[in-house]
PDB file of C-alpha atoms and ligand atoms in Angstrom:
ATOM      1  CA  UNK A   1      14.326  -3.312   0.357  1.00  0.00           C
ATOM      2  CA  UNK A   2      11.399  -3.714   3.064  1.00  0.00           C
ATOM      3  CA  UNK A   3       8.119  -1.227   2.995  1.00  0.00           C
ATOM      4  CA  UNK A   4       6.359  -0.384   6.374  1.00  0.00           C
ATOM      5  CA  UNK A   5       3.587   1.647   4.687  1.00  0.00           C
ATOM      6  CA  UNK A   6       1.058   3.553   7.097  1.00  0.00           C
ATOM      7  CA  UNK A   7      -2.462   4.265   5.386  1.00  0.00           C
ATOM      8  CA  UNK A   8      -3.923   6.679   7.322  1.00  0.00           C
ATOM      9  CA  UNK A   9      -7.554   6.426   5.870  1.00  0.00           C
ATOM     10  CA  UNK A  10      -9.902   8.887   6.698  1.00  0.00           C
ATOM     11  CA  UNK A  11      -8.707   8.551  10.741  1.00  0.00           C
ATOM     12  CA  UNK A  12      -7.105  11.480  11.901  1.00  0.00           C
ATOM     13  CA  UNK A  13      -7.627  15.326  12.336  1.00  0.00           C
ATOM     14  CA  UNK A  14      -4.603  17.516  11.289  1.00  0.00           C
ATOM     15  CA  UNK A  15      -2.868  17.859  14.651  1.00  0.00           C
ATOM     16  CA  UNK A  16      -2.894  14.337  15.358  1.00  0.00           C
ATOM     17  CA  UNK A  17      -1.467  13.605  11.267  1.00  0.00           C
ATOM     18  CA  UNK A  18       1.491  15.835  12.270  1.00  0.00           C
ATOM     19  CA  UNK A  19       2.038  14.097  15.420  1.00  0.00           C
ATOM     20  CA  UNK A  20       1.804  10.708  13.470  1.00  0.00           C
ATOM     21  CA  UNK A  21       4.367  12.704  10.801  1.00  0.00           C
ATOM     22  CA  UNK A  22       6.873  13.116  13.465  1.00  0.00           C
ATOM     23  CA  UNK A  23       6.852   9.600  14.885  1.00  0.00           C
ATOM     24  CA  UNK A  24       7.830   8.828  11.797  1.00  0.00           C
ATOM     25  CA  UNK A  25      10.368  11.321  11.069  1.00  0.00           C
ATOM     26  CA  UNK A  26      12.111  10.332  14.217  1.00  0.00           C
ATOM     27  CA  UNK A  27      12.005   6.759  13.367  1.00  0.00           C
ATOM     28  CA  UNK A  28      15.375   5.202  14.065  1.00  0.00           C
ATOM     29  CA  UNK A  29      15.667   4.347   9.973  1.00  0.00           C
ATOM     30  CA  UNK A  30      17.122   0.544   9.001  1.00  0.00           C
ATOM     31  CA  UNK A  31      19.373   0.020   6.787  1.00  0.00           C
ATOM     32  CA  UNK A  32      16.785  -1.499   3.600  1.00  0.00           C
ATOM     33  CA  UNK A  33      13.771  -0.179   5.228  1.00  0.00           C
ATOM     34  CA  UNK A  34      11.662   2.089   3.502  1.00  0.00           C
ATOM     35  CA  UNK A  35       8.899   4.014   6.030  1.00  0.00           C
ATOM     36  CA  UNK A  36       6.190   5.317   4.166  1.00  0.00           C
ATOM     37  CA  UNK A  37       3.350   7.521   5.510  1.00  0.00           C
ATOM     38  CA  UNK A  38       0.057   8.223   3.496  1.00  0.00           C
ATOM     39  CA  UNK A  39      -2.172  10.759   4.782  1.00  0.00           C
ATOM     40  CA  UNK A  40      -5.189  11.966   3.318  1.00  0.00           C
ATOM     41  CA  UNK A  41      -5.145  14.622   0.640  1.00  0.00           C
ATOM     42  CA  UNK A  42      -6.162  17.459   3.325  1.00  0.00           C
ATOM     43  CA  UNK A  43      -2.927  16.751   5.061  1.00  0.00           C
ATOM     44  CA  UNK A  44      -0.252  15.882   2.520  1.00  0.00           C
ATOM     45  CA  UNK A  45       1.223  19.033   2.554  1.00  0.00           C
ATOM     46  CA  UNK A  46       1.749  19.395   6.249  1.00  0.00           C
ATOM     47  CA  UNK A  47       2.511  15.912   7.238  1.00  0.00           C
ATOM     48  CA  UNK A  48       5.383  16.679   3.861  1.00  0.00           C
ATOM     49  CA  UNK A  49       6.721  19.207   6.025  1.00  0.00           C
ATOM     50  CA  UNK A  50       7.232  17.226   8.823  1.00  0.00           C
ATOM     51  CA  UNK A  51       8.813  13.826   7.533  1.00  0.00           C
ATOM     52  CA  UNK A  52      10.268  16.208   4.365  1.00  0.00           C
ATOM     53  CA  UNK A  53      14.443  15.889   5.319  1.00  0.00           C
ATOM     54  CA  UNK A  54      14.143  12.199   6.807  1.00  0.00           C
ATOM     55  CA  UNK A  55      14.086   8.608   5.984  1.00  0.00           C
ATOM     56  CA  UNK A  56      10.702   8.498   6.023  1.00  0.00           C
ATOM     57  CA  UNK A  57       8.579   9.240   2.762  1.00  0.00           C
ATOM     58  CA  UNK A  58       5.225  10.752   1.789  1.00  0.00           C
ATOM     59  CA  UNK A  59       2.868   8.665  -0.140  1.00  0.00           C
ATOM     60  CA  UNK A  60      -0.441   9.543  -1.037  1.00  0.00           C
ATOM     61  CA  UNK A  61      -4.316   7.285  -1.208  1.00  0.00           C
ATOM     62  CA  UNK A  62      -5.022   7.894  -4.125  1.00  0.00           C
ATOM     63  CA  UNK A  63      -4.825   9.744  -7.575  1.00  0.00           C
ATOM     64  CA  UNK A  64      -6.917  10.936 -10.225  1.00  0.00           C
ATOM     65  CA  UNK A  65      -5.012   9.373 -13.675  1.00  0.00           C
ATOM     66  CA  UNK A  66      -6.471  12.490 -15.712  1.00  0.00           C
ATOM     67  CA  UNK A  67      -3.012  15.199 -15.956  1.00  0.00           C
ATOM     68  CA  UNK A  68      -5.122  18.161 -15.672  1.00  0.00           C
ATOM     69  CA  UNK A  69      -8.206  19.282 -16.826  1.00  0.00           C
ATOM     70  CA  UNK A  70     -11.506  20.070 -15.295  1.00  0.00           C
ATOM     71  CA  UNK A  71     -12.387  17.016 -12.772  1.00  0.00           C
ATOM     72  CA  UNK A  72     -13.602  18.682 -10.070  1.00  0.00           C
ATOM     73  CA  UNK A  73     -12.346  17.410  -6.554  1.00  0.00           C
ATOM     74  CA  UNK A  74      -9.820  15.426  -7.927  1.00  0.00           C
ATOM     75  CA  UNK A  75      -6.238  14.901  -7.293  1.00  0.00           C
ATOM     76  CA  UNK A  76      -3.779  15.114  -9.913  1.00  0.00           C
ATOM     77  CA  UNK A  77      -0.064  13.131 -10.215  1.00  0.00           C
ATOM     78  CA  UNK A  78       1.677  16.017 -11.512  1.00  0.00           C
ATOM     79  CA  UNK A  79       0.100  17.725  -8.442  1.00  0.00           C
ATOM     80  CA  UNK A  80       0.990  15.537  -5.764  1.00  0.00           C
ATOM     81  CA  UNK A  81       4.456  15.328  -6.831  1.00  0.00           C
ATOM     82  CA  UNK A  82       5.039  19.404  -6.526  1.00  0.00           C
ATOM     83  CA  UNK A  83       3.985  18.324  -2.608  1.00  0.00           C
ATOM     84  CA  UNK A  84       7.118  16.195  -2.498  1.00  0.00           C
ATOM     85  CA  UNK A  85       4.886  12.745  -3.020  1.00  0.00           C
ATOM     86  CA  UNK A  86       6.893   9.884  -3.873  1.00  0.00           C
ATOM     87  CA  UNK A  87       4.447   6.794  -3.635  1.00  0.00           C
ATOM     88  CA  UNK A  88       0.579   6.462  -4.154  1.00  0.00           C
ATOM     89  CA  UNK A  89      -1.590   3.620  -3.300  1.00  0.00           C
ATOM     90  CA  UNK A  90      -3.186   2.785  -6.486  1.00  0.00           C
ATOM     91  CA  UNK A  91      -6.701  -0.103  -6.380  1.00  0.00           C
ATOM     92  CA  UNK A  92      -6.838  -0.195  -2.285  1.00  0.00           C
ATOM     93  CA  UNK A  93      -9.600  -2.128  -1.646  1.00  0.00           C
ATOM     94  CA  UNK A  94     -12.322   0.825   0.222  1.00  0.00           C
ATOM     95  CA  UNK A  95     -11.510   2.852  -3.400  1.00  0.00           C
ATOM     96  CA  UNK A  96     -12.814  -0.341  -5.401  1.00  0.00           C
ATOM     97  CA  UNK A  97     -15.855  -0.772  -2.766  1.00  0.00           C
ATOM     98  CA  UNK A  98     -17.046   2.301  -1.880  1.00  0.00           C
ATOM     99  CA  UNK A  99     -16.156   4.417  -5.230  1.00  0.00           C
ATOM    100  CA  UNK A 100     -16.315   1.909  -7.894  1.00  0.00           C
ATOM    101  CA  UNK A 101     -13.003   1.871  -9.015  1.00  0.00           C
ATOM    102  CA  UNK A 102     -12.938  -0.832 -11.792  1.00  0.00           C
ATOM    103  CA  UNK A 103      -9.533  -3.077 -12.736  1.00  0.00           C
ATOM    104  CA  UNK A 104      -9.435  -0.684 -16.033  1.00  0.00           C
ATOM    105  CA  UNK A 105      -9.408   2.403 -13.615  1.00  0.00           C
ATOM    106  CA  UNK A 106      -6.845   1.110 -11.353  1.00  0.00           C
ATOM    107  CA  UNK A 107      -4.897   0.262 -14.577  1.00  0.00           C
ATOM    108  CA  UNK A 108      -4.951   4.058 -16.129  1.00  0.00           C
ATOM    109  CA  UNK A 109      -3.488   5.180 -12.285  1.00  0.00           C
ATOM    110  CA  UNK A 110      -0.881   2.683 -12.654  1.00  0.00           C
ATOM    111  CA  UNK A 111      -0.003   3.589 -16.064  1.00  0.00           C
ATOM    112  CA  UNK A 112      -0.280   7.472 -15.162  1.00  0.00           C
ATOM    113  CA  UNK A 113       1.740   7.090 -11.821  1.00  0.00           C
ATOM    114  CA  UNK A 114       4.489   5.528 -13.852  1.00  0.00           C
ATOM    115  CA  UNK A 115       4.560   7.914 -16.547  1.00  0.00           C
ATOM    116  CA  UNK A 116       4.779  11.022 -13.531  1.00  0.00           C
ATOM    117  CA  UNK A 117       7.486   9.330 -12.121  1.00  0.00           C
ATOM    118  CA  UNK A 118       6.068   8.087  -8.876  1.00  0.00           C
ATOM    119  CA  UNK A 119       5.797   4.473  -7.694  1.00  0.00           C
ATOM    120  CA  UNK A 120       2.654   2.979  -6.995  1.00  0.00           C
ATOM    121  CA  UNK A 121       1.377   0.811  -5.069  1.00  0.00           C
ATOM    122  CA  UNK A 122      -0.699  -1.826  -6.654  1.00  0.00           C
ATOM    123  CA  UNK A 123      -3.445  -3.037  -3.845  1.00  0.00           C
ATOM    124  CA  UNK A 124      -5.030  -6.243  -4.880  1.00  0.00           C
ATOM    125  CA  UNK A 125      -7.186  -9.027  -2.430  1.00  0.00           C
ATOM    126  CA  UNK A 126      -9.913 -11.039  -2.354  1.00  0.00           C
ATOM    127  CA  UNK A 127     -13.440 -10.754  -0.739  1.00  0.00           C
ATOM    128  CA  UNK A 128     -14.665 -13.031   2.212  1.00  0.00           C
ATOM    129  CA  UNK A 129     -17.152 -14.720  -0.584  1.00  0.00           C
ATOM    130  CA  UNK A 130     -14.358 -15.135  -3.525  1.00  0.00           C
ATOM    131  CA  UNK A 131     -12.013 -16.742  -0.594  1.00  0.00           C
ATOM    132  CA  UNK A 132     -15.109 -19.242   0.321  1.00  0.00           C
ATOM    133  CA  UNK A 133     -15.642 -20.284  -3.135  1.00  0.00           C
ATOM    134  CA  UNK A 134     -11.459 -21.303  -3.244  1.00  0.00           C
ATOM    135  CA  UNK A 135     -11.118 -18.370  -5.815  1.00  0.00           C
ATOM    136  CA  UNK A 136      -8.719 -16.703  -3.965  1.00  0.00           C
ATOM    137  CA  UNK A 137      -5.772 -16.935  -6.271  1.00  0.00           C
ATOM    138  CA  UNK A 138      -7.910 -16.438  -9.576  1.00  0.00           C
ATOM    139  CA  UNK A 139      -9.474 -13.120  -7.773  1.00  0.00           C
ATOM    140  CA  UNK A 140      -5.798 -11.614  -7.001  1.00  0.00           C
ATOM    141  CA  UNK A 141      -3.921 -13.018 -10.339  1.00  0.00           C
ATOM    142  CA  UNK A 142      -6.759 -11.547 -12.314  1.00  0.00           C
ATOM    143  CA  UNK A 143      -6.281  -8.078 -10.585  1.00  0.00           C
ATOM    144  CA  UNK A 144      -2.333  -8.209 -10.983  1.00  0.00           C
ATOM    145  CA  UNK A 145      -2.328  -8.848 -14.883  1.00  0.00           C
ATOM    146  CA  UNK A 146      -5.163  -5.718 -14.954  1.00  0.00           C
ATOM    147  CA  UNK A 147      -3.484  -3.194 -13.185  1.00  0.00           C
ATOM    148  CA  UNK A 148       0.086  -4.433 -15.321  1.00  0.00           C
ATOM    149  CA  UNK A 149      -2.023  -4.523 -18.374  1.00  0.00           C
ATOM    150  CA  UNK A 150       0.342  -2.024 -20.862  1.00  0.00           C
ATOM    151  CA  UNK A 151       2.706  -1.907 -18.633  1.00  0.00           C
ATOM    152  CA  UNK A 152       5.965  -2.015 -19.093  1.00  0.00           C
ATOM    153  CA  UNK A 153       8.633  -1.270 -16.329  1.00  0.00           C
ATOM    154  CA  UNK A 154      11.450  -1.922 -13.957  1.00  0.00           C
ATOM    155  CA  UNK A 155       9.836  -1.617 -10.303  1.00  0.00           C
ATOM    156  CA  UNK A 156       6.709  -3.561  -9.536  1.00  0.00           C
ATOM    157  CA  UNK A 157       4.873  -2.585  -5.424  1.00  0.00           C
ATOM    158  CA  UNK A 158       2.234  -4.741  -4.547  1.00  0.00           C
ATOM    159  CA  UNK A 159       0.395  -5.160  -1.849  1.00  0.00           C
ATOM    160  CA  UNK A 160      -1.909  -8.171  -0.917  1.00  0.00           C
ATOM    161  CA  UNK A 161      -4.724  -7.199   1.272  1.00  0.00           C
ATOM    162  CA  UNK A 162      -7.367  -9.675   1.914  1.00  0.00           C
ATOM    163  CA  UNK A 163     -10.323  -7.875   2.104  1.00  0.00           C
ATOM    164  CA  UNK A 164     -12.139 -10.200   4.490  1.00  0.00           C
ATOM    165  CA  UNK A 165      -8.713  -9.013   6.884  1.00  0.00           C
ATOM    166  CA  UNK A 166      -9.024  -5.436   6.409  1.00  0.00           C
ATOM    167  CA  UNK A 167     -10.065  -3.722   9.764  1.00  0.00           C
ATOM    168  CA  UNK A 168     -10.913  -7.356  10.853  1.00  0.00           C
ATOM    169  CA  UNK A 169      -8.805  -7.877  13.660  1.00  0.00           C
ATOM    170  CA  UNK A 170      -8.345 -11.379  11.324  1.00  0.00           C
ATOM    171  CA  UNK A 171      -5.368 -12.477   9.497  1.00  0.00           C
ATOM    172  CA  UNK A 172      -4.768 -15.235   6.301  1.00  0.00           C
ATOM    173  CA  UNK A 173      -1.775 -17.638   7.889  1.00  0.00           C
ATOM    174  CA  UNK A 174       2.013 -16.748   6.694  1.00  0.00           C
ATOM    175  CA  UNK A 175       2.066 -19.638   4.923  1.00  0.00           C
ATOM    176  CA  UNK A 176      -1.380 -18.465   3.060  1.00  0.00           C
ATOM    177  CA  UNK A 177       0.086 -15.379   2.020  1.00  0.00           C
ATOM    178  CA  UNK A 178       2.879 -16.240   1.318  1.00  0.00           C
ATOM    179  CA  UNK A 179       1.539 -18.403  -1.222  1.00  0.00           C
ATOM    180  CA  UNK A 180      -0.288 -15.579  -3.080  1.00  0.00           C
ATOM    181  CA  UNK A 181       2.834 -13.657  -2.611  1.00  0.00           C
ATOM    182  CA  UNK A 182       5.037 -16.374  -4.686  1.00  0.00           C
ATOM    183  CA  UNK A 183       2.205 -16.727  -7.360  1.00  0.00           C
ATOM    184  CA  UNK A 184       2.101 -12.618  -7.730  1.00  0.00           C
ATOM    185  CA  UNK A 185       5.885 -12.554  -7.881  1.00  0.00           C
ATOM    186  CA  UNK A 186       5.437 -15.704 -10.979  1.00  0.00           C
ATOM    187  CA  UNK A 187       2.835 -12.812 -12.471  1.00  0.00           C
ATOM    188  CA  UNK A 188       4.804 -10.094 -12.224  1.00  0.00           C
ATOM    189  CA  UNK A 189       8.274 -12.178 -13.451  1.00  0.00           C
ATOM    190  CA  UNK A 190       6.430 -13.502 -16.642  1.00  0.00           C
ATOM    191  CA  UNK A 191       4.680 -10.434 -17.701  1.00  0.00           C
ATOM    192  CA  UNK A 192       7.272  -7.457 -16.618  1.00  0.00           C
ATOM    193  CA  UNK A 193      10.409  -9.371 -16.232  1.00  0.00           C
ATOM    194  CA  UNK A 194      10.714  -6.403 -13.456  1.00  0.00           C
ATOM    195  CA  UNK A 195      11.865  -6.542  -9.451  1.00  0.00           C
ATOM    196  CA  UNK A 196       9.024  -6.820  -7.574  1.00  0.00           C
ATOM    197  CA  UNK A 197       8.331  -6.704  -3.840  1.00  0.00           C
ATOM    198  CA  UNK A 198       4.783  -7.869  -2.768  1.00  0.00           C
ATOM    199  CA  UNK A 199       3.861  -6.278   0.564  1.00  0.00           C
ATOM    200  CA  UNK A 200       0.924  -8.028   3.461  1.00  0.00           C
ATOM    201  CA  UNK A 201      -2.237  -5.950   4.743  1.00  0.00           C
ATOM    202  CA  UNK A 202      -5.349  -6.320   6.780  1.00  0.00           C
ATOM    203  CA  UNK A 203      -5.049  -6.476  10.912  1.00  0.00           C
ATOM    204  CA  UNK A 204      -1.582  -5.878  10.854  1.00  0.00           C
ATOM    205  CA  UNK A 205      -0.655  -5.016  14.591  1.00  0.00           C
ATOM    206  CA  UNK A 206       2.171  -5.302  17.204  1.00  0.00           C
ATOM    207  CA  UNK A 207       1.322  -9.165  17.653  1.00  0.00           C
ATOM    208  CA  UNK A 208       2.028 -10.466  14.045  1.00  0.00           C
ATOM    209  CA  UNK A 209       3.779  -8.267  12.782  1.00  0.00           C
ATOM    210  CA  UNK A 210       7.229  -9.970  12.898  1.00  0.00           C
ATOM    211  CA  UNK A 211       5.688 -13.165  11.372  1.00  0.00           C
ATOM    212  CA  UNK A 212       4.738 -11.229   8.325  1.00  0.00           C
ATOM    213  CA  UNK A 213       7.750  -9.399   8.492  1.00  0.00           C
ATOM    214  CA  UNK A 214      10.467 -11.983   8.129  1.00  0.00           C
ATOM    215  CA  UNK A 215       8.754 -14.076   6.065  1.00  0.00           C
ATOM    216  CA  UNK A 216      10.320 -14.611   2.758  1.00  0.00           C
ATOM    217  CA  UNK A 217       8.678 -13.064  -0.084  1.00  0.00           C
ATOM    218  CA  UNK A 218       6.586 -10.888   2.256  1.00  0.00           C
ATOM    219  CA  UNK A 219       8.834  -8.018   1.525  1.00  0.00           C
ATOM    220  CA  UNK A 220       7.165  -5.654   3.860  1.00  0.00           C
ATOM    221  CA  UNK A 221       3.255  -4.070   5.205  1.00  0.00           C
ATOM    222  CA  UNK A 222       0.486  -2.076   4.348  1.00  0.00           C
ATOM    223  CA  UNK A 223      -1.022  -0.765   7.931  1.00  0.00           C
ATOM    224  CA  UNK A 224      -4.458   0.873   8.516  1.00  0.00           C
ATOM    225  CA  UNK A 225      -5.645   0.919  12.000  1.00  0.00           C
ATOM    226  CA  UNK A 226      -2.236   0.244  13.684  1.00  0.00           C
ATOM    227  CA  UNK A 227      -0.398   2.526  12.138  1.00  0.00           C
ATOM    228  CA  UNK A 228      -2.611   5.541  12.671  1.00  0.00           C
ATOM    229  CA  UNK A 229      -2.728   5.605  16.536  1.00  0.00           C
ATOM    230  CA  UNK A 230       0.641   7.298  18.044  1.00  0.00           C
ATOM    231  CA  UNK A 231       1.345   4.638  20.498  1.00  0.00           C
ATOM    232  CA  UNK A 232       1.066   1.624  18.028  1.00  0.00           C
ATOM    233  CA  UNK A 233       2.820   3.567  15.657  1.00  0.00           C
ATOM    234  CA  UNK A 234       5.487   3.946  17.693  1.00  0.00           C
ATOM    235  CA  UNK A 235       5.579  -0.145  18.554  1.00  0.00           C
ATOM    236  CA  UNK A 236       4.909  -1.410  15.154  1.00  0.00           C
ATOM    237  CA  UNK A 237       8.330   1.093  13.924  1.00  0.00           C
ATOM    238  CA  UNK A 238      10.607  -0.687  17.164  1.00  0.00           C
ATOM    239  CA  UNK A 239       9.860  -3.859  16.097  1.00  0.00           C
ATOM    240  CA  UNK A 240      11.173  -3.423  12.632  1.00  0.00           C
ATOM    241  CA  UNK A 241      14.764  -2.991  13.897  1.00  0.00           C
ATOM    242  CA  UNK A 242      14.626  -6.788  15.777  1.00  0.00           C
TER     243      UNK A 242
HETATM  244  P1  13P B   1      -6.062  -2.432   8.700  1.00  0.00           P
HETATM  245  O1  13P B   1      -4.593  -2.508   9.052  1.00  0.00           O
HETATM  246  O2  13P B   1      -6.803  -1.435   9.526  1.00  0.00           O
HETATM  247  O3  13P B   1      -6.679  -3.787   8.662  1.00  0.00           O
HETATM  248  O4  13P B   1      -6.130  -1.853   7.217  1.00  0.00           O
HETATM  249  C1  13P B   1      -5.350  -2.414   6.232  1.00  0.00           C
HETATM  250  C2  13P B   1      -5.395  -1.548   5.053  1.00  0.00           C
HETATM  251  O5  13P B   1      -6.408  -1.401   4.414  1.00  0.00           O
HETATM  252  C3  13P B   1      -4.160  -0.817   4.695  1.00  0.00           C
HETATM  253  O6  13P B   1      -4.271  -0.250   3.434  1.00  0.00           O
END
């Protein structure tokens, strides 16, 4: 199975989410190809509506690992699911940055994702500085075995997003990534024994997309920008089917 995952960030307004929402509803759907859309929390429920009944599915940014309780402005699993959410980005790189999610944070969301049911998405990269000092590797294997620490299950999602390449317009080589792709898989063998597919971000756009895409063990994207403007949208989902 391949993931095309669209992170809509804070971008859009509501009519322009459900127009988003029905370019990918009407997404020719590949055989093997999973299309994923995650808008923010505002607009989960109406972009459900749209892609609810297709190939595509609904993911959501974030979640709150808590089940209920008082936590004001949070967002609950249990919650999320009831809106028909299937996946949930889990560590993304902005969450760490700007809201200090820590490696044991992102590790309770994985563990409480898993234990609702839903399959997350495990985002893990290194900074510009952490690249420059050839830590790289260390950076991202330390943030696999975190989020997996106490983990135990079948399906392992992660996604490797360079931070330095995130909104960029800059991109690690194929042969960089997949090189951190291989060691995560190594991680993720030894520790879970599990299937895992290890998905690219940062600067993905119509231009190198393909190279990522049928690159062996790149087993699909994380998009930002790209994905949340209705004419790339529409490019980036045509060239999955070539
Ligand atoms: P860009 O595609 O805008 O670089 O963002 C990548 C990303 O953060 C997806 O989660």
């Amino acid at each position: 199975m391949k993931y095309f995952i669209a992170n809509w960030k804070m971008y859009l307004g509501l009519a322009e989410a459900r127009a988003l929402a029905e370019v990918a509803r009407a997404a020719h759907s590949e055989e093997n190809t999973q299309v994923v859309v995650c808008p923010s929390f505002a607009h989960i429920d109406a972009v459900g509506g749209v892609v609810r009944g297709s190939a595509a599915a609904l993911g959501a940014q974030d979640a709150y690992f808590e089940p209920s309780g008082a936590y004001t402005s949070a967002v609950g699993i249990e919650q999320l699911k009831e809106l028909g959410v299937s996946y949930v980005l889990v560590g993304h790189s902005e969450r760490r940055h700007y809201f200090g999610e820590t490696d044991d944070v992102v590790n309770k969301k994985v563990k409480a994702a898993y234990a609702a049911g839903i399959q997350p998405i495990i985002c893990v990269g290194e900074t510009e500085q952490e690249r420059s000092a050839g830590q790289t590797k260390s950076r991202v294997s330390a943030q696999v075995h975190a989020a997996l620490q106490g983990v135990s299950v079948k399906k392992v999602i992660i996604a490797y997003e360079p931070v330095w390449a995130i909104g960029a317009g800059k991109t690690p080589s194929v042969e960089d990534a997949q090189s951190v792709h291989r060691m995560i898989k190594q991680i993720v063998k030894e520790t879970q024994g599990a299937e895992c597919s290890v998905l690219y971000g940062g600067s993905v756009t119509q231009d190198n997309l393909q190279a990522f895409w049928n690159t062996p063990d790149i087993d699909g994207v994380l998009v930002g920008g790209a994905s949340a403007h209705k004419k790339t949208l529409i490019s980036l989902l045509a060239l999955l089917s070539h």
